[in-house]
Amino acid sequence: MQALLGVIFHFIGGFASGSFYIPYKQVKGWAWESYWIVGGLFSWLIVPPLAAYLTIPGYTEIIAHTNGGILFLTYFFGVLWGIGGLTYGLGVRYLGVALGSSIILGLCSVFGALIPSVYYEFNPQPGKDTISMLFSNAWGQWVLAGLLVCVIGIIICGKAGAMKDADLRKAGRAAEDNTEFKIGLGLTVSIISGILSACFAFGIDAGKVMAQEANEIWKAANPGQGEFLFQNNVTYVVILWGGLTTNFIWCMLLNARNKTFGNYTDPSTPLLSNYIFSALAGTTWFLQFFFYGMGESKLGNGPSSWILHMAFIILIANSWGLVLKEWKGVTKKTISSIIIGILVIILSVLIVGYGNYLKE
């Protein structure tokens, strides 16, 4: 039952992450850097401490007396993840929601799932899954198999994206219908994003002592009720400060370079709706972390949690790509390829879920 709840929470988080960019498409007359940082202020500065305040009484005290080295490492991984999040936005911008998310999160799933297990192989800690545990236990082998199947699904989705590009160019519609579709630039930033986005998982591990303290306080007040679902909310506050730092500096530089500071007060644009949609996008993006934490409390912060989260995001993002007709004007073969890729990713989720069932 715990594994099932973990899968459900990860699906909700994946739905939030796979859907967050949709409100940005309703922003009119603003440059990318303007609506990205407005949404980011909600994602990284406003909503995280609000969520922590509502779920963890005294969360500021937990942060205040945490070792400075732990806080710095957690923040540092947040800075690196922030670069990944920044380039995620660019990847989606240049490749579309479906293809951009598939490539970025495919790489992110691999690095985020395996590197911590390799680290704990050489620096073992109680309750942490090592790479040898994954290979030597039946449940771990199923999780690794699910990871492999997920990567295959990502490759299929990536191939479908290349086919899309070829179809549009052949039809002479690339420039007409997809003014921002840039396969070369998009692939470059997507690869960078996929690698650095995995640092969020490392940040959770680095700041785990804060989550553990929140968990122990809650368990003392609620004996016999299991693990605290919202224990990671205090860690998110610190990680997301790092993400805010990276994105704020970059967006301000872009505002200065592109002379787009005027976007924030430009009366010729629908200011109120732009702020609302940007805030909605940013809040939705944070919800992925909120529900990831709930899923992680049920499954543990190992490869299974990370791959489930990533796979669900890829699934939802690709589904949105079909709904938003990002594949309009391509051949049936290309459409079939992206659908097959999505189905393979669904299969990977089922395999990982079965692995977690065996672990129980």
Steps between C-alpha positions, in 0.01 A plus 500: 500500500789737580647442153162567336462828688855594402422438132180707523682793664773486237238500225338816642845663526582391148171642373582834662850511351390380157227765493669805654612655170145510360398826680810671360354452152223742601744782583481771233755764403771405751847369429585150623729626776226724641228241542753235603630697800152614607392136508831411663441737790194294584680168437809574707431788741132539585330160495773275655517678839121530500470122450761440772321739738167321448642149544803527732458717811833660590667419167708820525653376825598174331682693227657741749675234708600273209876472442625772264683250283180304442308817417770611254512162323122488476496856365787425259314206347203735471716744302606222261143376476397861430719498190329178400158656559598808304613298201189282539292803414719569199487136391120500508500835321716376210384138476142514623344357816509138382846462348680742732363337814576149371868563431561709813320271740637184342853613581387632835343167590821310425733732692260566786420132550845345476757750628370505861506120507860503380588762762346295783691196379820672612344704783236269646224644717214323677187480288672603175496272195840421350570393144602151617167467684318579178689237304488233771131520597200401289318827573809700400537306177141586411565867576812495278303323227234770523771765471635332186152478347445868581822594320383301197175695508695826515706399198183423307351838595822673398497320166140611451612859558768471232238354265274795581774745406560318171127488421454873557804592294388275218158662503656847515307581816776513761544876487130566453355287781792457739693827516680394820561136410883477487620141514874570541478767770216318668695173524803682645312671781293186561810288557638759745165516675462122522834461677471794739132446583601177670665716769159548660510138616849560638377811681228297671764254618737777611230663711342178623594578859244783499228272366590234755468749784158610371405134473607417856315801643182398319531133597544597864177699484320233293620160625418193294399694188797418280729745321429871466374569147624859490845457657685619187325838490763652730783376275330645192521850644881489498536318166269746330695799631779365283269465202377856548857635509593350164180589319468852642853598394456357150157653440613842620796481262263412216265783598794741482640361175163480323367823656193317629476643852202696372299178464408506868312830471418517126135618476475376141509141628235324713698553822256346745447179302875474428580515871220254582605245238868533596412454867285199412786344303747558782267363768421195288871433457553503878219248546718239330744526793219501755361171371844358427574538870181314587587220258858487626375459857322184386763354265827647629735739320658233282498426125139382512361834620707702256428287192127491577491876536691558177302241304167651602619848400609371159169321455293808586717739298474283190126468547475880516708517184236297320211702650665832403555369147877544515513212254266664249612460141714189549457154349307215659830316546630783716180510705519124546859533622416749773202293612719188519754698703230604747376141532854377568535760775169382651642148498811622684280649772320169546831314524639739761174479692526121506857528626379713791226248571765229534704724730211520744 
